[in-house]
Short mmCIF file of C-alpha atoms in Angstrom, two decimals:
data_model
loop_
_atom_site.label_atom_id
_atom_site.label_comp_id
_atom_site.label_asym_id
_atom_site.label_seq_id
_atom_site.Cartn_x
_atom_site.Cartn_y
_atom_site.Cartn_z
CA MET E 21 -15.97 67.45 155.36
CA ASN E 22 -13.40 64.65 155.25
CA SER E 23 -12.86 62.03 152.60
CA SER E 24 -14.44 58.61 153.03
CA ASN E 25 -11.26 57.08 154.44
CA GLY E 26 -10.87 59.83 157.02
CA SER E 27 -7.85 61.45 155.39
CA PRO E 28 -7.86 65.20 154.70
CA VAL E 29 -9.27 66.48 151.44
CA THR E 30 -6.79 68.08 149.05
CA PRO E 31 -8.41 70.96 147.12
CA ALA E 32 -8.44 70.84 143.33
CA HIS E 33 -6.89 74.30 143.13
CA GLU E 34 -4.88 76.51 145.39
CA VAL E 35 -6.94 79.60 144.43
CA VAL E 36 -10.25 80.21 142.68
CA ILE E 37 -10.82 83.74 141.39
CA ILE E 38 -14.48 84.59 140.85
CA GLY E 39 -14.89 87.11 138.03
CA ALA E 40 -12.97 87.53 134.77
CA GLY E 41 -13.27 91.28 134.45
CA LEU E 42 -10.28 93.52 134.96
CA GLY E 43 -10.45 92.76 138.70
CA GLY E 44 -10.11 89.01 138.20
CA ILE E 45 -7.43 89.47 135.55
CA GLY E 46 -5.46 91.75 137.86
CA ALA E 47 -5.77 89.20 140.67
CA GLY E 48 -4.44 86.47 138.39
CA VAL E 49 -1.40 88.55 137.47
CA ALA E 50 -0.76 89.35 141.15
CA LEU E 51 -0.81 85.65 142.02
CA ARG E 52 1.65 84.86 139.25
CA ARG E 53 3.98 87.58 140.48
CA ALA E 54 3.86 85.94 143.91
CA GLY E 55 4.87 82.61 142.37
CA ILE E 56 1.40 81.09 142.63
CA GLU E 57 0.40 79.13 139.54
CA ASP E 58 -2.37 76.80 140.63
CA PHE E 59 -5.42 78.99 140.15
CA VAL E 60 -8.50 79.22 137.96
CA ILE E 61 -10.61 82.25 136.99
CA VAL E 62 -14.35 81.58 136.65
CA ASP E 63 -17.00 83.86 135.16
CA LYS E 64 -20.62 83.61 134.03
CA TRP E 65 -19.88 85.46 130.77
CA PRO E 66 -18.45 83.68 127.69
CA LYS E 67 -15.58 86.17 127.39
CA VAL E 68 -13.40 88.23 129.69
CA GLY E 69 -13.94 91.93 130.32
CA GLY E 70 -16.66 92.07 132.97
CA THR E 71 -18.24 95.52 132.86
CA TRP E 72 -16.80 96.19 129.43
CA LEU E 73 -18.28 92.98 128.06
CA ALA E 74 -21.72 93.42 129.67
CA ASN E 75 -22.21 97.11 128.85
CA THR E 76 -22.57 97.56 125.09
CA TYR E 77 -25.15 100.34 124.89
CA PRO E 78 -24.67 103.03 122.21
CA GLY E 79 -21.98 105.50 123.25
CA VAL E 80 -20.47 103.40 126.04
CA ALA E 81 -16.96 104.61 126.82
CA VAL E 82 -14.51 104.97 129.68
CA ASP E 83 -14.98 108.21 131.62
CA VAL E 84 -11.32 108.64 132.57
CA PRO E 85 -8.57 109.19 129.97
CA SER E 86 -7.52 106.01 128.16
CA PRO E 87 -3.77 106.39 128.90
CA VAL E 88 -4.70 106.25 132.60
CA TYR E 89 -7.08 103.31 132.36
CA ASN E 90 -4.59 100.46 132.02
CA PHE E 91 -2.49 98.27 134.25
CA SER E 92 0.96 99.42 135.31
CA PHE E 93 2.41 96.08 134.20
CA GLN E 94 0.89 96.27 130.70
CA GLN E 95 0.33 99.82 129.54
CA ARG E 96 -1.40 100.12 126.21
CA SER E 97 -0.14 102.65 123.69
CA ARG E 98 -2.76 102.12 120.96
CA TRP E 99 -6.01 103.96 121.66
CA SER E 100 -8.51 105.18 119.10
CA ARG E 101 -9.62 108.05 121.32
CA PHE E 102 -8.50 109.84 124.48
CA PHE E 103 -11.66 108.39 126.08
CA ALA E 104 -11.81 104.93 124.53
CA PRO E 105 -15.08 103.19 123.63
CA GLY E 106 -16.11 100.22 125.75
CA SER E 107 -15.35 97.64 123.05
CA GLU E 108 -11.74 98.78 123.07
CA LEU E 109 -11.51 98.21 126.82
CA GLN E 110 -12.88 94.70 126.36
CA ARG E 111 -10.20 94.06 123.71
CA TYR E 112 -7.59 95.39 126.14
CA ALA E 113 -8.77 92.82 128.70
CA GLU E 114 -8.26 90.09 126.08
CA GLU E 115 -4.78 91.44 125.32
CA VAL E 116 -3.79 91.30 129.00
CA VAL E 117 -5.06 87.73 129.31
CA ASP E 118 -2.98 86.65 126.33
CA LYS E 119 0.21 88.53 127.15
CA GLN E 120 0.13 87.48 130.82
CA GLY E 121 -0.52 83.85 129.89
CA LEU E 122 -3.87 83.57 131.64
CA ARG E 123 -5.87 82.02 128.81
CA ASP E 124 -5.54 78.47 130.16
CA LYS E 125 -6.62 79.67 133.61
CA LEU E 126 -10.09 80.67 132.41
CA LEU E 127 -13.28 78.77 133.12
CA LEU E 128 -15.98 80.81 131.39
CA GLY E 129 -19.69 80.44 130.82
CA SER E 130 -20.73 79.44 134.35
CA GLY E 131 -20.43 81.79 137.30
CA ALA E 132 -20.43 81.10 141.02
CA SER E 133 -23.77 80.53 142.73
CA LYS E 134 -22.61 79.67 146.25
CA GLY E 135 -19.46 79.51 148.34
CA VAL E 136 -19.04 77.43 151.52
CA PHE E 137 -15.96 77.27 153.75
CA ASP E 138 -15.13 73.70 154.83
CA GLU E 139 -13.72 74.20 158.34
CA ALA E 140 -12.61 70.59 158.72
CA ASN E 141 -10.36 70.81 155.67
CA ASP E 142 -9.56 74.54 155.50
CA LEU E 143 -10.85 74.93 151.95
CA TRP E 144 -13.62 76.56 149.96
CA ARG E 145 -16.30 74.75 147.98
CA ILE E 146 -17.56 76.94 145.15
CA THR E 147 -20.76 75.82 143.45
CA LEU E 148 -21.10 77.02 139.85
CA ASP E 149 -24.26 77.81 137.90
CA ASN E 150 -23.91 74.54 135.98
CA GLY E 151 -24.02 72.54 139.23
CA SER E 152 -20.35 71.59 139.35
CA VAL E 153 -18.29 72.27 142.49
CA LEU E 154 -14.74 73.63 142.62
CA THR E 155 -12.59 73.22 145.70
CA ALA E 156 -9.77 75.62 146.53
CA ARG E 157 -7.63 76.51 149.50
CA PHE E 158 -8.25 80.22 148.87
CA VAL E 159 -10.89 82.23 147.04
CA ILE E 160 -10.68 85.76 145.65
CA GLY E 161 -13.98 87.49 144.90
CA ALA E 162 -13.49 89.77 141.91
CA VAL E 163 -17.12 90.48 141.05
CA GLY E 164 -17.30 94.21 140.40
CA GLY E 165 -19.58 96.68 142.12
CA LEU E 166 -21.38 97.53 138.87
CA GLU E 167 -22.65 94.03 138.32
CA GLN E 168 -26.29 93.67 139.44
CA PRO E 169 -28.66 95.95 137.44
CA HIS E 170 -31.07 98.03 139.50
CA ASN E 171 -34.55 97.84 138.02
CA PRO E 172 -36.92 100.46 139.44
CA ASP E 173 -40.02 99.41 141.34
CA ILE E 174 -42.63 101.37 139.37
CA PRO E 175 -46.31 100.38 139.36
CA GLY E 176 -47.45 98.83 136.09
CA LEU E 177 -43.94 98.07 134.80
CA ALA E 178 -44.84 94.43 134.22
CA ASP E 179 -47.90 95.48 132.18
CA TYR E 180 -45.95 97.56 129.67
CA THR E 181 -46.15 95.87 126.25
CA GLY E 182 -43.38 97.74 124.43
CA LYS E 183 -39.66 96.99 124.42
CA ILE E 184 -37.87 97.43 127.73
CA MET E 185 -34.21 96.89 128.57
CA HIS E 186 -31.61 97.90 131.14
CA SER E 187 -28.69 99.87 129.76
CA SER E 188 -26.29 97.13 130.90
CA ARG E 189 -28.20 94.41 129.08
CA TRP E 190 -28.55 96.00 125.64
CA ASP E 191 -30.51 94.09 122.98
CA HIS E 192 -28.76 94.80 119.69
CA ASP E 193 -31.40 92.88 117.74
CA TYR E 194 -34.00 95.54 118.46
CA ASP E 195 -34.15 98.37 115.90
CA TYR E 196 -35.10 101.58 117.69
CA ARG E 197 -34.47 103.92 114.76
CA GLY E 198 -37.45 106.16 114.15
CA LYS E 199 -39.16 104.96 117.34
CA ARG E 200 -40.48 106.82 120.39
CA VAL E 201 -38.02 106.08 123.17
CA ALA E 202 -38.01 106.88 126.89
CA VAL E 203 -34.92 106.83 129.09
CA ILE E 204 -35.35 106.57 132.86
CA GLY E 205 -32.32 107.92 134.71
CA THR E 206 -29.63 110.50 134.11
CA GLY E 207 -26.50 108.90 135.58
CA ALA E 208 -23.19 108.09 133.94
CA SER E 209 -24.60 105.52 131.49
CA ALA E 210 -27.53 107.73 130.49
CA LEU E 211 -25.14 110.60 129.94
CA GLN E 212 -23.42 108.61 127.17
CA LEU E 213 -26.51 106.89 125.85
CA ILE E 214 -28.94 109.80 125.48
CA PRO E 215 -27.03 111.82 122.81
CA GLU E 216 -26.61 108.67 120.69
CA LEU E 217 -30.30 107.76 120.87
CA ALA E 218 -31.31 111.33 120.00
CA LYS E 219 -29.52 111.02 116.66
CA VAL E 220 -31.85 108.32 115.31
CA VAL E 221 -35.15 108.19 117.24
CA SER E 222 -38.29 110.14 116.31
CA ARG E 223 -38.90 111.28 119.89
CA LEU E 224 -36.81 110.93 123.01
CA THR E 225 -38.25 111.49 126.48
CA VAL E 226 -35.85 111.53 129.41
CA TYR E 227 -37.20 111.07 132.94
CA GLN E 228 -34.83 112.72 135.39
CA ARG E 229 -34.97 112.30 139.14
CA ARG E 230 -31.76 114.22 139.84
CA ALA E 231 -29.56 116.25 137.51
CA ILE E 232 -25.87 115.34 137.19
CA TRP E 233 -22.76 117.51 137.46
CA ILE E 234 -21.02 117.52 134.08
CA ALA E 235 -17.72 118.93 132.86
CA PRO E 236 -16.50 119.34 129.28
CA LYS E 237 -14.95 116.19 127.83
CA PRO E 238 -11.47 116.77 126.35
CA ASP E 239 -11.93 113.91 123.91
CA PHE E 240 -10.16 113.55 120.58
CA ALA E 241 -8.88 110.91 118.19
CA MET E 242 -5.46 109.72 119.31
CA GLY E 243 -4.05 108.88 115.89
CA PRO E 244 -0.70 107.26 115.00
CA VAL E 245 1.45 110.21 116.10
CA LEU E 246 0.10 110.44 119.65
CA ASN E 247 0.06 106.68 120.05
CA SER E 248 3.66 106.44 118.88
CA VAL E 249 4.64 109.10 121.42
CA LEU E 250 2.88 107.13 124.17
CA ASN E 251 4.81 104.07 123.06
CA PHE E 252 7.93 105.58 124.66
CA PRO E 253 7.82 103.82 128.08
CA PRO E 254 9.19 106.61 130.31
CA LEU E 255 6.70 109.09 128.85
CA GLN E 256 3.89 106.56 129.00
CA GLN E 257 4.57 105.88 132.69
CA THR E 258 4.74 109.59 133.44
CA VAL E 259 1.44 110.27 131.67
CA ARG E 260 -0.21 107.41 133.55
CA PHE E 261 1.08 108.61 136.92
CA VAL E 262 0.15 112.27 136.38
CA GLY E 263 -3.21 111.27 134.94
CA ASN E 264 -4.05 109.07 137.90
CA VAL E 265 -3.15 111.86 140.31
CA GLY E 266 -5.38 114.25 138.36
CA VAL E 267 -8.33 111.85 138.19
CA ASN E 268 -8.02 111.07 141.90
CA ALA E 269 -7.93 114.78 142.68
CA GLY E 270 -10.94 115.48 140.47
CA LEU E 271 -13.10 112.66 141.80
CA GLY E 272 -11.90 112.21 145.34
CA ALA E 273 -10.32 115.43 146.55
CA GLY E 274 -13.22 116.20 148.88
CA LEU E 275 -12.91 112.77 150.46
CA ALA E 276 -9.14 112.94 150.86
CA VAL E 277 -9.24 116.30 152.69
CA SER E 278 -12.25 115.40 154.81
CA ASN E 279 -10.56 116.72 157.95
CA TYR E 280 -10.57 120.21 156.42
CA PRO E 281 -14.26 120.99 155.80
CA ARG E 282 -13.69 124.68 155.02
CA VAL E 283 -11.11 123.86 152.37
CA THR E 284 -13.48 121.27 150.94
CA SER E 285 -16.39 123.72 150.86
CA VAL E 286 -14.39 126.41 149.08
CA GLY E 287 -13.09 123.89 146.54
CA LEU E 288 -16.57 122.56 145.86
CA THR E 289 -17.94 126.08 145.40
CA VAL E 290 -15.24 126.91 142.86
CA GLY E 291 -15.91 123.68 141.00
CA GLU E 292 -19.68 124.17 141.00
CA THR E 293 -19.30 127.71 139.64
CA ALA E 294 -17.14 126.46 136.78
CA LEU E 295 -19.57 123.67 135.88
CA LYS E 296 -22.57 125.99 136.04
CA SER E 297 -20.74 128.30 133.64
CA TYR E 298 -20.26 125.38 131.27
CA LEU E 299 -23.98 124.58 131.47
CA PHE E 300 -24.81 128.24 130.75
CA ALA E 301 -22.64 128.14 127.63
CA GLN E 302 -24.43 125.00 126.41
CA VAL E 303 -28.05 125.84 127.30
CA ARG E 304 -29.44 129.39 127.07
CA ASP E 305 -33.06 128.54 127.97
CA PRO E 306 -33.26 129.48 131.70
CA GLU E 307 -36.04 126.97 132.51
CA LEU E 308 -34.22 124.08 130.84
CA ARG E 309 -31.00 125.17 132.50
CA ARG E 310 -32.73 125.16 135.89
CA LYS E 311 -33.88 121.57 135.33
CA LEU E 312 -30.36 120.50 134.37
CA THR E 313 -28.74 122.13 137.41
CA PRO E 314 -28.12 119.67 140.29
CA ASP E 315 -29.75 120.50 143.63
CA TYR E 316 -26.97 118.78 145.57
CA ARG E 317 -23.31 119.60 146.04
CA LEU E 318 -20.59 118.61 143.61
CA GLY E 319 -19.09 115.29 144.67
CA CYS E 320 -22.24 113.81 146.22
CA LYS E 321 -22.40 111.60 143.15
CA ARG E 322 -19.65 110.68 140.74
CA PRO E 323 -19.47 113.61 138.27
CA SER E 324 -18.97 112.93 134.58
CA VAL E 325 -17.87 114.51 131.32
CA SER E 326 -19.68 115.15 128.04
CA ASN E 327 -19.62 117.60 125.15
CA SER E 328 -23.06 116.71 123.81
CA TYR E 329 -25.37 115.81 126.71
CA PHE E 330 -26.65 119.31 127.54
CA ARG E 331 -27.15 120.33 123.93
CA THR E 332 -29.17 117.19 123.25
CA PHE E 333 -32.01 118.64 125.33
CA THR E 334 -32.19 121.73 123.13
CA LYS E 335 -33.31 119.61 120.18
CA PRO E 336 -37.03 119.88 119.33
CA HIS E 337 -37.69 116.13 119.50
CA VAL E 338 -36.11 115.67 122.95
CA ASP E 339 -38.11 116.23 126.15
CA LEU E 340 -36.80 116.40 129.71
CA VAL E 341 -39.38 115.38 132.32
CA THR E 342 -38.57 116.15 135.95
CA ASP E 343 -41.95 115.16 137.39
CA ALA E 344 -41.82 111.79 139.12
CA ILE E 345 -43.05 108.71 137.29
CA GLU E 346 -46.41 107.67 138.69
CA ARG E 347 -47.01 104.45 136.77
CA PHE E 348 -46.62 102.54 133.54
CA THR E 349 -49.50 101.81 131.22
CA PRO E 350 -49.50 99.06 128.56
CA THR E 351 -48.32 101.63 126.00
CA GLY E 352 -46.44 104.29 127.92
CA ILE E 353 -45.62 106.19 131.09
CA VAL E 354 -47.71 108.51 133.27
CA SER E 355 -45.84 111.17 135.23
CA ALA E 356 -46.99 112.85 138.44
CA ASP E 357 -48.41 115.83 136.51
CA GLY E 358 -50.95 113.45 134.96
CA VAL E 359 -49.44 113.46 131.47
CA GLU E 360 -49.27 110.09 129.70
CA ARG E 361 -46.61 109.67 127.03
CA ASP E 362 -46.79 106.68 124.70
CA VAL E 363 -43.41 105.14 123.88
CA ASP E 364 -42.23 102.16 121.85
CA MET E 365 -39.16 101.44 123.94
CA VAL E 366 -38.04 102.13 127.52
CA VAL E 367 -34.39 102.16 128.56
CA LEU E 368 -33.72 101.69 132.27
CA ALA E 369 -30.52 103.67 132.86
CA THR E 370 -31.09 103.22 136.56
CA GLY E 371 -27.69 102.01 137.68
CA PHE E 372 -26.71 99.06 139.81
CA LYS E 373 -27.29 97.56 143.23
CA VAL E 374 -24.17 98.69 145.08
CA MET E 375 -23.72 97.60 148.71
CA GLU E 376 -27.36 96.53 148.87
CA LYS E 377 -28.86 93.66 150.82
CA GLY E 378 -28.98 90.47 148.79
CA TYR E 379 -26.84 91.78 145.97
CA THR E 380 -23.44 92.41 147.57
CA PRO E 381 -22.29 89.69 147.32
CA PRO E 382 -24.53 88.53 144.45
CA TYR E 383 -24.61 84.94 145.75
CA PRO E 384 -24.50 83.41 149.27
CA ILE E 385 -21.08 82.97 150.89
CA TYR E 386 -20.88 80.92 154.11
CA GLY E 387 -17.89 81.30 156.42
CA ARG E 388 -17.27 79.92 159.89
CA ASP E 389 -20.23 78.45 161.78
CA GLY E 390 -22.46 78.87 158.73
CA LEU E 391 -22.26 82.68 158.88
CA GLU E 392 -23.49 84.14 155.57
CA LEU E 393 -21.58 87.21 154.41
CA GLY E 394 -24.54 89.18 153.05
CA GLU E 395 -26.55 88.56 156.21
CA PHE E 396 -23.57 89.52 158.36
CA TRP E 397 -23.16 92.81 156.50
CA ASP E 398 -26.89 93.50 156.68
CA ALA E 399 -26.93 93.00 160.45
CA ASN E 400 -23.55 94.57 161.27
CA ARG E 401 -22.98 97.10 158.43
CA PHE E 402 -20.68 96.66 155.44
CA GLN E 403 -17.06 96.35 156.53
CA ALA E 404 -13.79 94.74 155.46
CA TYR E 405 -10.15 95.20 156.42
CA GLN E 406 -8.57 97.39 153.71
CA GLY E 407 -11.67 96.48 151.69
CA VAL E 408 -10.24 92.97 151.29
CA SER E 409 -10.82 90.66 154.30
CA VAL E 410 -13.59 89.95 156.81
CA PRO E 411 -13.22 88.05 160.11
CA LYS E 412 -14.90 84.62 160.18
CA PHE E 413 -14.34 84.26 156.42
CA PRO E 414 -10.93 82.57 156.32
CA ASN E 415 -8.90 82.16 153.13
CA ALA E 416 -11.21 84.61 151.37
CA PHE E 417 -10.35 87.97 149.82
CA LEU E 418 -12.21 90.70 147.95
CA ILE E 419 -11.02 92.96 145.15
CA VAL E 420 -13.80 95.55 145.53
CA GLY E 421 -15.02 95.23 149.10
CA PRO E 422 -16.45 97.82 151.51
CA TYR E 423 -14.18 100.84 151.99
CA ALA E 424 -11.79 99.62 149.28
CA TYR E 425 -12.21 102.18 146.48
CA ALA E 426 -10.52 105.56 146.73
CA PRO E 427 -12.35 107.45 143.94
CA GLY E 428 -10.44 107.70 140.69
CA SER E 429 -9.56 105.08 138.11
CA TYR E 430 -10.51 101.56 139.17
CA ILE E 431 -7.20 100.14 137.95
CA PRO E 432 -5.08 101.32 140.92
CA LEU E 433 -7.73 99.83 143.22
CA ILE E 434 -7.51 96.47 141.46
CA GLU E 435 -3.72 96.44 141.63
CA ALA E 436 -3.74 97.43 145.31
CA THR E 437 -6.24 94.87 146.60
CA SER E 438 -4.85 92.13 144.33
CA ALA E 439 -1.39 92.75 145.76
CA HIS E 440 -2.89 92.52 149.27
CA ALA E 441 -4.51 89.14 148.59
CA ALA E 442 -1.43 87.73 146.85
CA ARG E 443 0.83 88.86 149.70
CA VAL E 444 -1.29 87.07 152.32
CA ILE E 445 -1.58 83.89 150.26
CA GLY E 446 2.15 83.95 149.57
CA GLU E 447 2.87 84.30 153.30
CA ALA E 448 0.51 81.40 154.06
CA ARG E 449 2.56 79.30 151.65
CA ARG E 450 5.81 80.38 153.28
CA ARG E 451 4.49 79.42 156.72
CA ARG E 452 2.86 76.26 155.37
CA ALA E 453 -0.41 77.49 156.81
CA THR E 454 -3.69 76.07 155.56
CA CYS E 455 -5.85 78.76 157.11
CA VAL E 456 -5.43 82.51 157.28
CA GLU E 457 -7.92 84.94 158.74
CA VAL E 458 -7.79 88.66 159.45
CA ARG E 459 -7.71 89.37 163.18
CA GLN E 460 -10.70 91.13 164.68
CA ASP E 461 -8.83 94.07 166.26
CA PRO E 462 -7.05 95.42 163.15
CA HIS E 463 -10.20 94.86 161.15
CA ASP E 464 -12.28 96.83 163.64
CA ARG E 465 -9.71 99.63 163.81
CA TYR E 466 -9.76 99.99 160.03
CA PHE E 467 -13.55 99.99 159.92
CA ALA E 468 -13.77 102.61 162.68
CA ARG E 469 -11.16 104.80 160.95
CA MET E 470 -12.90 104.66 157.57
CA ASP E 471 -16.36 105.18 159.07
CA ARG E 472 -15.14 108.15 161.10
CA ARG E 473 -13.48 109.71 158.07
CA ALA E 474 -16.45 109.09 155.82
CA LYS E 475 -18.85 110.76 158.22
CA ARG E 476 -16.65 113.87 158.15
CA THR E 477 -16.78 114.21 154.38
CA HIS E 478 -19.13 116.51 152.52
CA LEU E 479 -21.22 113.44 151.68
CA PHE E 480 -22.62 113.56 155.20
CA SER E 481 -22.24 117.23 156.06
CA GLN E 482 -23.57 119.08 153.01
CA GLY E 483 -26.80 117.47 151.93
CA CYS E 484 -25.59 114.45 149.98
CA VAL E 485 -27.62 111.98 152.04
CA THR E 486 -30.80 112.99 150.17
CA SER E 487 -29.16 112.97 146.70
CA ASN E 488 -29.77 109.24 146.11
CA THR E 489 -26.04 108.66 145.70
CA TYR E 490 -24.78 105.10 145.61
CA TYR E 491 -21.85 106.30 147.71
CA ILE E 492 -24.24 106.07 150.68
CA ASN E 493 -26.01 102.75 151.14
CA TYR E 494 -29.34 101.80 152.70
CA GLN E 495 -27.70 101.65 156.14
CA GLY E 496 -26.62 105.28 155.91
CA ASP E 497 -22.94 104.41 155.52
CA GLY E 498 -20.41 105.45 152.88
CA ALA E 499 -19.19 101.89 152.38
CA ALA E 500 -18.84 102.16 148.60
CA PHE E 501 -15.78 104.41 148.82
CA ARG E 502 -12.57 104.74 150.77
CA PRO E 503 -12.18 108.32 152.12
CA SER E 504 -8.50 108.58 151.27
CA THR E 505 -6.08 109.29 148.47
CA GLN E 506 -5.21 106.48 146.10
CA LEU E 507 -1.64 106.82 147.33
CA GLU E 508 -2.75 105.72 150.80
CA MET E 509 -4.79 102.91 149.26
CA TYR E 510 -1.71 101.80 147.30
CA TRP E 511 0.64 101.92 150.31
CA GLU E 512 -1.54 100.34 152.98
CA ASN E 513 -2.52 97.39 150.80
CA ARG E 514 1.13 96.56 150.19
CA HIS E 515 2.65 97.35 153.59
CA PHE E 516 0.05 96.27 156.19
CA PRO E 517 1.50 94.27 159.11
CA LEU E 518 1.33 90.58 158.28
CA GLU E 519 0.52 89.97 161.92
CA ASP E 520 -2.85 91.56 161.27
CA TYR E 521 -3.66 88.07 160.01
CA LEU E 522 -3.74 84.81 161.96
CA PHE E 523 -1.97 81.97 160.14
CA THR E 524 -2.71 78.42 161.27
CA ALA E 525 -2.07 74.88 160.04
CA ARG E 526 -4.48 72.23 161.24
CA PRO E 527 -4.57 69.34 161.12
CA PRO E 528 -0.84 68.62 160.59
CA ALA E 529 -1.47 66.53 157.49
CA LEU E 530 -2.96 69.55 155.77
CA ALA E 531 0.11 71.60 156.58
CA ARG E 532 2.34 68.95 155.04
CA ALA E 533 0.17 68.93 151.92
CA ASN E 534 0.37 72.70 151.70
CA GLY E 535 4.16 72.54 152.05
CA ARG E 536 4.42 70.00 149.24
CA ARG E 537 2.27 72.25 147.03
CA THR E 538 4.57 75.19 147.74
CA LYS E 539 7.61 73.20 146.61
CA ALA E 540 5.97 71.53 143.64
CA GLY E 541 4.19 74.57 142.25
CA SER E 542 1.02 73.76 140.33
CA ALA E 543 -0.91 70.76 141.64
CA ARG E 544 -4.17 70.44 139.80
#
């Protein structure tokens, strides 16, 4: 679309970042490091923090060690616990925003509802929930994967008259103490939530579809001495590096050595034996232990850590139901064995819509020729070069795209893909290009390499397909993870050939405007 006098349209911002969680914050810092100042970070929430702002259920905490879960450019040395509570992570996000000078870049309280690429002017038009439209030369999508709650499709759910909430949308005004509570789901959120609920409710019923692999949680209060030790930068950096290597090995070793299936199988067997021994030490009742033992291989789903989850089910007022849920009634839940259990409150700890049709992305994005990104992925499978760029979607980048995340801490992922986006935008500035788009061939080679690797992992060779893991989407692909080490993820996102992208400047007037912006810096 051109202006009324036929001259090219100058965008209001050079970059719009969608999402003010740690991904959007990391992207903002990466842009600043590349000398790019004219950007804005938009988010639907009233504060920064993303996942750590939205998830406030009892017991919410990071499931990797706190000294690992921070940015390399701003490592925090004050943690209350080795596995910090979620509120502390949200405060850390605020600290990064302030220290990195991003506060005046924030536009909070109205998220994106649509994105359209204007081919005539080489810019993006981002419509916000409040109806306003932002224009930008480039857009970075930093909406996390754990964003859209997954509510189960169970008959009668709408007829239930008690309190119902998803774990990621906790209602703190509701007093559940002394109530009969049901939890549906036994994933990572439920693992933290269930022991806390059991402390105060009169009866807790947990509906489990699949058990979860759990290791002991080496959690402890950090205290002033340990925090002061971590405040010594060389030691802090060493701890962060070693910790990230350990977390990557624990969560993604089977994916990284996918070309060695026998090694993977032996490693998984050793790990499963150790975790079954831990379960045996926690639960002596053989029938209860059988119910809590996963029927799929370690690594099919993201494993977790807890010191109290197993023992919670040994309490007399806690029931574990493994029969499928048949339907809701106005006052409770009927399981497949015909038993109806009346409950005052139902917690849906049923996870999120990850790489699902209509939810990734969570709003329509239109690239060249009106191509919509969600529809493209639905028809052609989820794919993105280095998890960042998709052909026919120029000037657009993702922080958590398909095949981006090498399992481990999310922070190295954010830093890697943010560096990728900032490098391309910086090169576009240098070349005075108004349009940059990943070339089809390198994109296709990356997709084929990741798909080939993923299909060799234990996720596809040892029964994981039937484990209901979010690692495998509705298309039968492992698009939610990158089958590699985080070291490879780090290196390839910083050292990819720039010629994998096509840089163009058309019409000439736009190129001149882009060149002036490069020299002048911010041009709001």
